[in-house]
Amino acid sequence: MTEPILSIQDLRVTFRSRSESVHAVDGVSFDVYPGETVGVVGESGSGKSVTMLSILQLLPQTSRVVTSGRVLFQGKDVLKASQRELRHIRGREIALIPQDPMTCLDPVLRVGGQLREAIRAHNAVPKAEQRRRGVKLLDSVGLPQPERQYGQFPHEFSGGMRQRAMIAMGMANGPSLLIADEPTTALDVTIQAQVMDILRAAQAETQAGLVLITHDLGLIAEMADRVVVMYAGHVVESGDVRTIFAQPRHPYTLGLLGSLPQTGGDQDWLRPIPGSPPDLARVPSGCPFHPRCLHSRGREICSTQRPELTPAGETGAHQSACHFANELDNETVHDLLKAAEDIQ
């Protein structure tokens, strides 16, 4: 296997205030390889977006943020990079496609002008060439009449069109790594499929690695090669997409899968995960999921010792941070999902 294009090693991000510290990311590690799609899933507040924003050092400068660990991009630790080096990496080597394109596009600048800005930030090319590239990018992401829409303002675009424009900006300089943060939020199913087809084609063209941050497990099943499941700032399970969906080995992953609506069978209710995500300033001792876990059954080790990621299958590719991952066979999985349903 080739070397990873991105290697996150024991990343920790803490937001500090006068009264408390919020551990938004606590010991996260995973790799992304060229041409690979890694899906990062978890509830709101699990640390998905903070993890990826910290890579590019895009967390608010006004925050009292303490970051540690290593983030190796093409072998270089970007957490130690200078601002000049970061300006070279952002947009050229690593592109971020944000969650809400309307708030990221400047409402008083034409879309074409914003595309030109993305191009000339890293390329000394004539204005005419910038325009040609911009129109070609809009055409490549499936926008009709790209010449006309190049001169339009963001408010003249629909939500799906704005998302495509953001993808075009992200691909403007042929990056080696794409980070897509909830790229299909608030889009209808048809537009979601079109946007993901565009992302897939863009990735295939450059063999870029893709990190897909989403709540949509259906999207993960369709797009991802590997899955990283996060909870309370921790990675609780990781593995290839088929294994995660067919043989999950962490109760939280089971809860996410069990809460999906079913199109067949006799299920009358969704199966929720009991309780609520923890306050990140007061994460429970031991396994952070144990207060909500139907599998811990009050066992002391769950509340006193934090489990580490360990192999959960025949190879080390599938890992779980659960003290009793080996007990989660198919029969136990069925029982846990039934218990969650009975809570209703």
mmCIF file of C-alpha atoms in Angstrom:
data_model
loop_
_atom_site.group_PDB
_atom_site.id
_atom_site.type_symbol
_atom_site.label_atom_id
_atom_site.label_comp_id
_atom_site.label_asym_id
_atom_site.label_seq_id
_atom_site.Cartn_x
_atom_site.Cartn_y
_atom_site.Cartn_z
ATOM 1 C CA MET A 1 0.000 0.000 0.000
ATOM 2 C CA THR A 2 1.200 3.516 -0.787
ATOM 3 C CA GLU A 3 2.005 5.975 1.963
ATOM 4 C CA PRO A 4 -0.970 7.904 3.366
ATOM 5 C CA ILE A 5 -1.436 11.403 2.010
ATOM 6 C CA LEU A 6 -2.787 12.439 5.419
ATOM 7 C CA SER A 7 -1.904 10.863 8.747
ATOM 8 C CA ILE A 8 -3.598 12.186 11.896
ATOM 9 C CA GLN A 9 -1.798 10.982 15.016
ATOM 10 C CA ASP A 10 -3.173 11.488 18.547
ATOM 11 C CA LEU A 11 -4.772 14.824 17.669
ATOM 12 C CA ARG A 12 -6.180 16.758 20.635
ATOM 13 C CA VAL A 13 -8.034 20.067 20.461
ATOM 14 C CA THR A 14 -9.111 21.844 23.660
ATOM 15 C CA PHE A 15 -11.101 25.063 23.909
ATOM 16 C CA ARG A 16 -10.336 26.873 27.137
ATOM 17 C CA SER A 17 -12.321 29.508 29.003
ATOM 18 C CA ARG A 18 -11.840 31.063 32.408
ATOM 19 C CA SER A 19 -14.001 28.433 34.070
ATOM 20 C CA GLU A 20 -13.552 25.203 32.103
ATOM 21 C CA SER A 21 -11.857 23.331 29.279
ATOM 22 C CA VAL A 22 -13.797 21.663 26.477
ATOM 23 C CA HIS A 23 -12.019 18.652 24.978
ATOM 24 C CA ALA A 24 -13.543 18.773 21.503
ATOM 25 C CA VAL A 25 -11.051 16.294 20.010
ATOM 26 C CA ASP A 26 -9.310 13.834 22.307
ATOM 27 C CA GLY A 27 -6.705 11.485 20.859
ATOM 28 C CA VAL A 28 -7.992 11.058 17.281
ATOM 29 C CA SER A 29 -5.859 9.021 14.860
ATOM 30 C CA PHE A 30 -6.548 7.815 11.312
ATOM 31 C CA ASP A 31 -4.994 7.857 7.829
ATOM 32 C CA VAL A 32 -6.229 8.832 4.379
ATOM 33 C CA TYR A 33 -4.640 7.331 1.254
ATOM 34 C CA PRO A 34 -4.551 8.760 -2.304
ATOM 35 C CA GLY A 35 -7.773 8.040 -4.178
ATOM 36 C CA GLU A 36 -9.491 6.798 -1.011
ATOM 37 C CA THR A 37 -12.730 8.086 0.505
ATOM 38 C CA VAL A 38 -12.863 8.072 4.300
ATOM 39 C CA GLY A 39 -16.246 8.739 5.877
ATOM 40 C CA VAL A 40 -16.286 10.408 9.304
ATOM 41 C CA VAL A 41 -19.617 9.941 11.096
ATOM 42 C CA GLY A 42 -21.110 10.741 14.484
ATOM 43 C CA GLU A 43 -23.693 12.907 16.208
ATOM 44 C CA SER A 44 -23.442 16.694 16.312
ATOM 45 C CA GLY A 45 -20.702 17.668 18.750
ATOM 46 C CA SER A 46 -18.701 14.479 18.280
ATOM 47 C CA GLY A 47 -15.684 16.416 16.974
ATOM 48 C CA LYS A 48 -15.879 15.649 13.250
ATOM 49 C CA SER A 49 -15.680 19.182 11.885
ATOM 50 C CA VAL A 50 -13.280 20.459 14.557
ATOM 51 C CA THR A 51 -10.875 17.653 13.639
ATOM 52 C CA MET A 52 -10.776 18.684 10.000
ATOM 53 C CA LEU A 53 -10.738 22.462 10.642
ATOM 54 C CA SER A 54 -7.790 22.052 13.000
ATOM 55 C CA ILE A 55 -5.815 20.387 10.205
ATOM 56 C CA LEU A 56 -5.915 23.635 8.224
ATOM 57 C CA GLN A 57 -5.685 25.769 11.385
ATOM 58 C CA LEU A 58 -9.034 27.356 10.553
ATOM 59 C CA LEU A 59 -10.439 27.365 14.076
ATOM 60 C CA PRO A 60 -11.452 30.864 15.259
ATOM 61 C CA GLN A 61 -8.405 32.897 16.176
ATOM 62 C CA THR A 62 -10.309 34.552 19.013
ATOM 63 C CA SER A 63 -10.747 31.191 20.749
ATOM 64 C CA ARG A 64 -8.280 29.994 23.338
ATOM 65 C CA VAL A 65 -7.445 26.797 21.483
ATOM 66 C CA VAL A 66 -4.752 24.325 22.486
ATOM 67 C CA THR A 67 -3.843 21.793 19.798
ATOM 68 C CA SER A 68 -1.417 18.884 20.149
ATOM 69 C CA GLY A 69 -0.486 15.722 18.294
ATOM 70 C CA ARG A 70 0.735 15.377 14.726
ATOM 71 C CA VAL A 71 -1.005 15.902 11.388
ATOM 72 C CA LEU A 72 1.276 14.723 8.599
ATOM 73 C CA PHE A 73 0.304 15.867 5.107
ATOM 74 C CA GLN A 74 2.614 14.395 2.480
ATOM 75 C CA GLY A 75 5.043 13.729 5.327
ATOM 76 C CA LYS A 76 5.069 17.295 6.733
ATOM 77 C CA ASP A 77 3.489 18.197 10.076
ATOM 78 C CA VAL A 78 1.029 20.966 9.165
ATOM 79 C CA LEU A 79 0.438 21.816 12.837
ATOM 80 C CA LYS A 80 3.985 23.209 12.823
ATOM 81 C CA ALA A 81 3.679 24.942 9.456
ATOM 82 C CA SER A 82 4.162 28.702 9.175
ATOM 83 C CA GLN A 83 1.380 30.961 7.938
ATOM 84 C CA ARG A 84 3.186 31.252 4.601
ATOM 85 C CA GLU A 85 3.301 27.478 4.241
ATOM 86 C CA LEU A 86 -0.360 27.214 5.231
ATOM 87 C CA ARG A 87 -1.362 29.728 2.575
ATOM 88 C CA HIS A 88 0.336 27.488 0.011
ATOM 89 C CA ILE A 89 -1.423 24.361 1.311
ATOM 90 C CA ARG A 90 -4.931 25.790 1.739
ATOM 91 C CA GLY A 91 -6.860 25.663 -1.500
ATOM 92 C CA ARG A 92 -3.950 24.292 -3.497
ATOM 93 C CA GLU A 93 -2.987 21.050 -1.758
ATOM 94 C CA ILE A 94 -5.975 20.664 0.593
ATOM 95 C CA ALA A 95 -9.408 21.982 -0.367
ATOM 96 C CA LEU A 96 -12.297 22.415 2.065
ATOM 97 C CA ILE A 97 -15.877 22.214 0.787
ATOM 98 C CA PRO A 98 -17.864 23.762 3.656
ATOM 99 C CA GLN A 99 -21.234 22.771 5.029
ATOM 100 C CA ASP A 100 -23.153 25.952 4.175
ATOM 101 C CA PRO A 101 -22.144 27.438 0.816
ATOM 102 C CA MET A 102 -24.418 30.462 1.209
ATOM 103 C CA THR A 103 -22.471 31.767 4.184
ATOM 104 C CA CYS A 104 -19.120 30.985 2.524
ATOM 105 C CA LEU A 105 -19.810 32.670 -0.801
ATOM 106 C CA ASP A 106 -19.428 36.456 -0.664
ATOM 107 C CA PRO A 107 -22.916 37.818 -1.452
ATOM 108 C CA VAL A 108 -21.624 41.050 -3.042
ATOM 109 C CA LEU A 109 -19.141 39.412 -5.424
ATOM 110 C CA ARG A 110 -20.054 37.561 -8.592
ATOM 111 C CA VAL A 111 -19.416 33.826 -8.574
ATOM 112 C CA GLY A 112 -16.924 34.210 -11.414
ATOM 113 C CA GLY A 113 -14.929 36.770 -9.445
ATOM 114 C CA GLN A 114 -14.698 34.401 -6.499
ATOM 115 C CA LEU A 115 -13.537 31.596 -8.793
ATOM 116 C CA ARG A 116 -10.872 33.883 -10.263
ATOM 117 C CA GLU A 117 -9.699 34.706 -6.753
ATOM 118 C CA ALA A 118 -9.303 31.001 -5.953
ATOM 119 C CA ILE A 119 -7.287 30.476 -9.142
ATOM 120 C CA ARG A 120 -4.988 33.501 -8.927
ATOM 121 C CA ALA A 121 -4.216 32.867 -5.257
ATOM 122 C CA HIS A 122 -1.959 30.023 -6.388
ATOM 123 C CA ASN A 123 -1.365 30.656 -10.108
ATOM 124 C CA ALA A 124 0.102 33.652 -11.899
ATOM 125 C CA VAL A 125 -2.069 33.515 -15.032
ATOM 126 C CA PRO A 126 -3.636 36.284 -17.162
ATOM 127 C CA LYS A 127 -7.172 37.437 -16.390
ATOM 128 C CA ALA A 128 -8.492 35.947 -19.634
ATOM 129 C CA GLU A 129 -7.078 32.550 -18.674
ATOM 130 C CA GLN A 130 -8.596 32.869 -15.205
ATOM 131 C CA ARG A 131 -11.999 33.436 -16.802
ATOM 132 C CA ARG A 132 -11.570 30.507 -19.183
ATOM 133 C CA ARG A 133 -10.650 28.203 -16.315
ATOM 134 C CA GLY A 134 -13.527 29.495 -14.193
ATOM 135 C CA VAL A 135 -16.114 28.849 -16.895
ATOM 136 C CA LYS A 136 -14.643 25.405 -17.523
ATOM 137 C CA LEU A 137 -14.854 24.586 -13.785
ATOM 138 C CA LEU A 138 -18.528 25.616 -13.636
ATOM 139 C CA ASP A 139 -19.190 23.471 -16.692
ATOM 140 C CA SER A 140 -17.342 20.514 -15.150
ATOM 141 C CA VAL A 141 -19.608 20.530 -12.074
ATOM 142 C CA GLY A 142 -22.719 20.378 -14.226
ATOM 143 C CA LEU A 143 -23.954 23.973 -14.079
ATOM 144 C CA PRO A 144 -25.970 24.805 -17.215
ATOM 145 C CA GLN A 145 -25.007 27.908 -19.187
ATOM 146 C CA PRO A 146 -21.675 28.318 -17.336
ATOM 147 C CA GLU A 147 -20.794 31.490 -19.285
ATOM 148 C CA ARG A 148 -23.957 33.190 -18.005
ATOM 149 C CA GLN A 149 -23.712 31.894 -14.451
ATOM 150 C CA TYR A 150 -20.070 32.922 -14.232
ATOM 151 C CA GLY A 151 -21.355 36.512 -14.084
ATOM 152 C CA GLN A 152 -24.162 35.929 -11.589
ATOM 153 C CA PHE A 153 -24.304 36.584 -7.842
ATOM 154 C CA PRO A 154 -24.697 33.801 -5.246
ATOM 155 C CA HIS A 155 -28.303 34.813 -4.441
ATOM 156 C CA GLU A 156 -29.219 33.978 -8.052
ATOM 157 C CA PHE A 157 -28.133 30.366 -7.485
ATOM 158 C CA SER A 158 -30.231 27.630 -5.901
ATOM 159 C CA GLY A 159 -28.807 25.652 -2.960
ATOM 160 C CA GLY A 160 -27.603 22.857 -5.217
ATOM 161 C CA MET A 161 -26.001 25.321 -7.617
ATOM 162 C CA ARG A 162 -24.180 27.055 -4.760
ATOM 163 C CA GLN A 163 -22.859 23.715 -3.550
ATOM 164 C CA ARG A 164 -21.606 22.920 -7.054
ATOM 165 C CA ALA A 165 -19.916 26.330 -7.220
ATOM 166 C CA MET A 166 -18.108 25.540 -3.938
ATOM 167 C CA ILE A 167 -16.959 22.200 -5.375
ATOM 168 C CA ALA A 168 -15.682 24.038 -8.456
ATOM 169 C CA MET A 169 -13.679 26.388 -6.215
ATOM 170 C CA GLY A 170 -12.320 23.456 -4.281
ATOM 171 C CA MET A 171 -11.138 21.760 -7.475
ATOM 172 C CA ALA A 172 -9.741 24.962 -9.011
ATOM 173 C CA ASN A 173 -6.110 24.075 -8.265
ATOM 174 C CA GLY A 174 -6.207 20.267 -8.453
ATOM 175 C CA PRO A 175 -5.789 19.522 -4.721
ATOM 176 C CA SER A 176 -4.388 16.260 -3.393
ATOM 177 C CA LEU A 177 -6.914 16.116 -0.540
ATOM 178 C CA LEU A 178 -10.578 17.128 -0.450
ATOM 179 C CA ILE A 179 -12.469 17.678 2.809
ATOM 180 C CA ALA A 180 -16.246 17.762 2.293
ATOM 181 C CA ASP A 181 -18.154 18.844 5.411
ATOM 182 C CA GLU A 182 -21.808 17.773 5.124
ATOM 183 C CA PRO A 183 -21.807 18.494 1.358
ATOM 184 C CA THR A 184 -25.455 17.460 0.860
ATOM 185 C CA THR A 185 -27.092 19.219 3.831
ATOM 186 C CA ALA A 186 -30.525 20.722 3.004
ATOM 187 C CA LEU A 187 -30.460 19.365 -0.563
ATOM 188 C CA ASP A 188 -33.192 17.128 -1.947
ATOM 189 C CA VAL A 189 -32.342 13.537 -2.806
ATOM 190 C CA THR A 190 -31.954 14.102 -6.544
ATOM 191 C CA ILE A 191 -29.578 17.039 -6.094
ATOM 192 C CA GLN A 192 -27.674 15.106 -3.410
ATOM 193 C CA ALA A 193 -27.005 12.335 -5.910
ATOM 194 C CA GLN A 194 -25.835 14.818 -8.538
ATOM 195 C CA VAL A 195 -23.507 16.591 -6.097
ATOM 196 C CA MET A 196 -21.951 13.306 -4.975
ATOM 197 C CA ASP A 197 -21.502 12.179 -8.584
ATOM 198 C CA ILE A 198 -19.606 15.419 -9.218
ATOM 199 C CA LEU A 199 -17.412 14.885 -6.146
ATOM 200 C CA ARG A 200 -16.710 11.310 -7.211
ATOM 201 C CA ALA A 201 -15.749 12.400 -10.734
ATOM 202 C CA ALA A 202 -13.528 15.215 -9.425
ATOM 203 C CA GLN A 203 -11.767 12.823 -7.081
ATOM 204 C CA ALA A 204 -11.235 10.248 -9.836
ATOM 205 C CA GLU A 205 -9.716 12.875 -12.134
ATOM 206 C CA THR A 206 -6.916 13.788 -9.727
ATOM 207 C CA GLN A 207 -6.773 10.648 -7.507
ATOM 208 C CA ALA A 208 -7.263 12.936 -4.532
ATOM 209 C CA GLY A 209 -8.022 11.585 -1.093
ATOM 210 C CA LEU A 210 -11.511 12.521 0.128
ATOM 211 C CA VAL A 211 -12.654 12.970 3.727
ATOM 212 C CA LEU A 212 -16.450 12.944 3.825
ATOM 213 C CA ILE A 213 -17.966 14.339 7.038
ATOM 214 C CA THR A 214 -21.653 13.515 7.315
ATOM 215 C CA HIS A 215 -24.551 12.312 9.448
ATOM 216 C CA ASP A 216 -25.971 10.429 6.457
ATOM 217 C CA LEU A 217 -25.092 6.748 6.803
ATOM 218 C CA GLY A 218 -26.689 6.025 3.437
ATOM 219 C CA LEU A 219 -24.231 8.434 1.849
ATOM 220 C CA ILE A 220 -21.370 6.718 3.667
ATOM 221 C CA ALA A 221 -22.516 3.298 2.438
ATOM 222 C CA GLU A 222 -22.530 4.562 -1.149
ATOM 223 C CA MET A 223 -19.377 6.706 -1.185
ATOM 224 C CA ALA A 224 -16.869 5.619 1.456
ATOM 225 C CA ASP A 225 -14.115 3.009 1.343
ATOM 226 C CA ARG A 226 -13.419 3.239 5.074
ATOM 227 C CA VAL A 227 -15.412 4.630 7.989
ATOM 228 C CA VAL A 228 -14.289 6.444 11.158
ATOM 229 C CA VAL A 229 -16.995 6.610 13.847
ATOM 230 C CA MET A 230 -16.550 9.430 16.389
ATOM 231 C CA TYR A 231 -18.204 10.009 19.752
ATOM 232 C CA ALA A 232 -17.451 12.748 22.308
ATOM 233 C CA GLY A 233 -14.194 13.668 20.569
ATOM 234 C CA HIS A 234 -12.949 10.056 20.346
ATOM 235 C CA VAL A 235 -12.718 7.513 17.557
ATOM 236 C CA VAL A 236 -14.779 4.574 18.824
ATOM 237 C CA GLU A 237 -14.664 2.354 15.732
ATOM 238 C CA SER A 238 -12.999 2.281 12.339
ATOM 239 C CA GLY A 239 -12.845 -0.142 9.458
ATOM 240 C CA ASP A 240 -13.819 -0.712 5.842
ATOM 241 C CA VAL A 241 -17.370 0.238 4.972
ATOM 242 C CA ARG A 242 -18.646 -3.311 4.378
ATOM 243 C CA THR A 243 -17.373 -4.524 7.736
ATOM 244 C CA ILE A 244 -18.766 -1.558 9.662
ATOM 245 C CA PHE A 245 -22.237 -2.044 8.219
ATOM 246 C CA ALA A 246 -22.263 -5.837 8.318
ATOM 247 C CA GLN A 247 -20.347 -6.529 11.557
ATOM 248 C CA PRO A 248 -20.289 -3.432 13.790
ATOM 249 C CA ARG A 249 -18.305 -3.963 16.961
ATOM 250 C CA HIS A 250 -19.138 -0.929 19.074
ATOM 251 C CA PRO A 251 -22.504 -0.265 20.776
ATOM 252 C CA TYR A 252 -22.531 3.334 19.514
ATOM 253 C CA THR A 253 -22.152 2.203 15.901
ATOM 254 C CA LEU A 254 -24.964 -0.259 16.538
ATOM 255 C CA GLY A 255 -27.091 2.589 17.832
ATOM 256 C CA LEU A 256 -26.450 4.710 14.741
ATOM 257 C CA LEU A 257 -27.334 1.830 12.429
ATOM 258 C CA GLY A 258 -30.356 0.835 14.503
ATOM 259 C CA SER A 259 -31.773 4.363 14.426
ATOM 260 C CA LEU A 260 -32.053 4.319 10.633
ATOM 261 C CA PRO A 261 -35.622 4.075 9.297
ATOM 262 C CA GLN A 262 -36.392 0.696 7.763
ATOM 263 C CA THR A 263 -38.273 0.333 4.487
ATOM 264 C CA GLY A 264 -39.378 -3.234 5.161
ATOM 265 C CA GLY A 265 -40.342 -5.529 8.019
ATOM 266 C CA ASP A 266 -42.720 -4.802 10.865
ATOM 267 C CA GLN A 267 -40.811 -2.028 12.641
ATOM 268 C CA ASP A 268 -43.258 0.603 13.917
ATOM 269 C CA TRP A 269 -40.781 2.952 15.646
ATOM 270 C CA LEU A 270 -37.292 4.242 15.074
ATOM 271 C CA ARG A 271 -34.800 2.790 17.565
ATOM 272 C CA PRO A 272 -33.187 5.750 19.334
ATOM 273 C CA ILE A 273 -29.935 5.756 21.261
ATOM 274 C CA PRO A 274 -30.917 6.292 24.917
ATOM 275 C CA GLY A 275 -29.857 9.533 26.597
ATOM 276 C CA SER A 276 -27.983 12.489 25.116
ATOM 277 C CA PRO A 277 -24.385 13.183 24.052
ATOM 278 C CA PRO A 278 -22.205 14.268 26.990
ATOM 279 C CA ASP A 279 -21.052 17.756 27.871
ATOM 280 C CA LEU A 280 -17.525 17.855 26.417
ATOM 281 C CA ALA A 281 -16.346 19.844 29.425
ATOM 282 C CA ARG A 282 -17.483 16.969 31.670
ATOM 283 C CA VAL A 283 -16.987 13.779 29.688
ATOM 284 C CA PRO A 284 -17.799 10.701 31.816
ATOM 285 C CA SER A 285 -14.900 8.691 33.185
ATOM 286 C CA GLY A 286 -14.065 5.403 31.562
ATOM 287 C CA CYS A 287 -15.774 4.794 28.231
ATOM 288 C CA PRO A 288 -17.492 8.071 27.291
ATOM 289 C CA PHE A 289 -20.450 6.123 25.883
ATOM 290 C CA HIS A 290 -21.100 3.960 28.942
ATOM 291 C CA PRO A 291 -23.986 6.050 30.431
ATOM 292 C CA ARG A 292 -25.969 5.409 27.235
ATOM 293 C CA CYS A 293 -24.702 1.912 26.485
ATOM 294 C CA LEU A 294 -27.120 -1.027 26.625
ATOM 295 C CA HIS A 295 -24.211 -3.462 26.457
ATOM 296 C CA SER A 296 -22.209 -2.325 29.507
ATOM 297 C CA ARG A 297 -24.882 -3.629 31.918
ATOM 298 C CA GLY A 298 -23.345 -1.620 34.736
ATOM 299 C CA ARG A 299 -19.971 -3.378 34.516
ATOM 300 C CA GLU A 300 -17.377 -1.464 36.518
ATOM 301 C CA ILE A 301 -14.634 -1.459 33.898
ATOM 302 C CA CYS A 302 -16.856 0.526 31.522
ATOM 303 C CA SER A 303 -17.139 3.426 33.982
ATOM 304 C CA THR A 304 -13.548 3.393 35.248
ATOM 305 C CA GLN A 305 -11.228 2.539 32.330
ATOM 306 C CA ARG A 306 -11.234 4.180 28.925
ATOM 307 C CA PRO A 307 -11.002 1.501 26.202
ATOM 308 C CA GLU A 308 -8.353 1.909 23.527
ATOM 309 C CA LEU A 309 -8.815 1.158 19.839
ATOM 310 C CA THR A 310 -7.885 -2.507 19.394
ATOM 311 C CA PRO A 311 -8.373 -5.026 16.554
ATOM 312 C CA ALA A 312 -11.953 -6.284 16.456
ATOM 313 C CA GLY A 313 -11.621 -8.819 13.656
ATOM 314 C CA GLU A 314 -9.185 -11.155 11.995
ATOM 315 C CA THR A 315 -7.050 -8.250 10.779
ATOM 316 C CA GLY A 316 -6.046 -4.975 12.395
ATOM 317 C CA ALA A 317 -8.013 -3.020 9.775
ATOM 318 C CA HIS A 318 -11.200 -3.203 11.858
ATOM 319 C CA GLN A 319 -10.782 -1.565 15.269
ATOM 320 C CA SER A 320 -13.148 -0.886 18.152
ATOM 321 C CA ALA A 321 -12.804 1.033 21.421
ATOM 322 C CA CYS A 322 -15.064 -1.253 23.467
ATOM 323 C CA HIS A 323 -14.017 -3.477 26.368
ATOM 324 C CA PHE A 324 -16.460 -6.147 25.213
ATOM 325 C CA ALA A 325 -16.275 -5.834 21.426
ATOM 326 C CA ASN A 326 -15.706 -9.601 21.137
ATOM 327 C CA GLU A 327 -19.137 -10.207 22.711
ATOM 328 C CA LEU A 328 -20.952 -8.337 19.949
ATOM 329 C CA ASP A 329 -21.831 -11.287 17.739
ATOM 330 C CA ASN A 330 -24.872 -11.242 15.475
ATOM 331 C CA GLU A 331 -27.180 -12.617 18.170
ATOM 332 C CA THR A 332 -26.100 -9.977 20.686
ATOM 333 C CA VAL A 333 -26.500 -7.254 18.080
ATOM 334 C CA HIS A 334 -30.084 -8.368 17.494
ATOM 335 C CA ASP A 335 -30.800 -8.368 21.240
ATOM 336 C CA LEU A 336 -29.377 -4.867 21.711
ATOM 337 C CA LEU A 337 -31.401 -3.446 18.835
ATOM 338 C CA LYS A 338 -34.534 -5.096 20.230
ATOM 339 C CA ALA A 339 -33.802 -3.617 23.676
ATOM 340 C CA ALA A 340 -33.462 -0.151 22.135
ATOM 341 C CA GLU A 341 -36.808 -0.639 20.378
ATOM 342 C CA ASP A 342 -38.459 -1.688 23.642
ATOM 343 C CA ILE A 343 -37.482 1.666 25.180
ATOM 344 C CA GLN A 344 -40.180 3.209 23.010
#
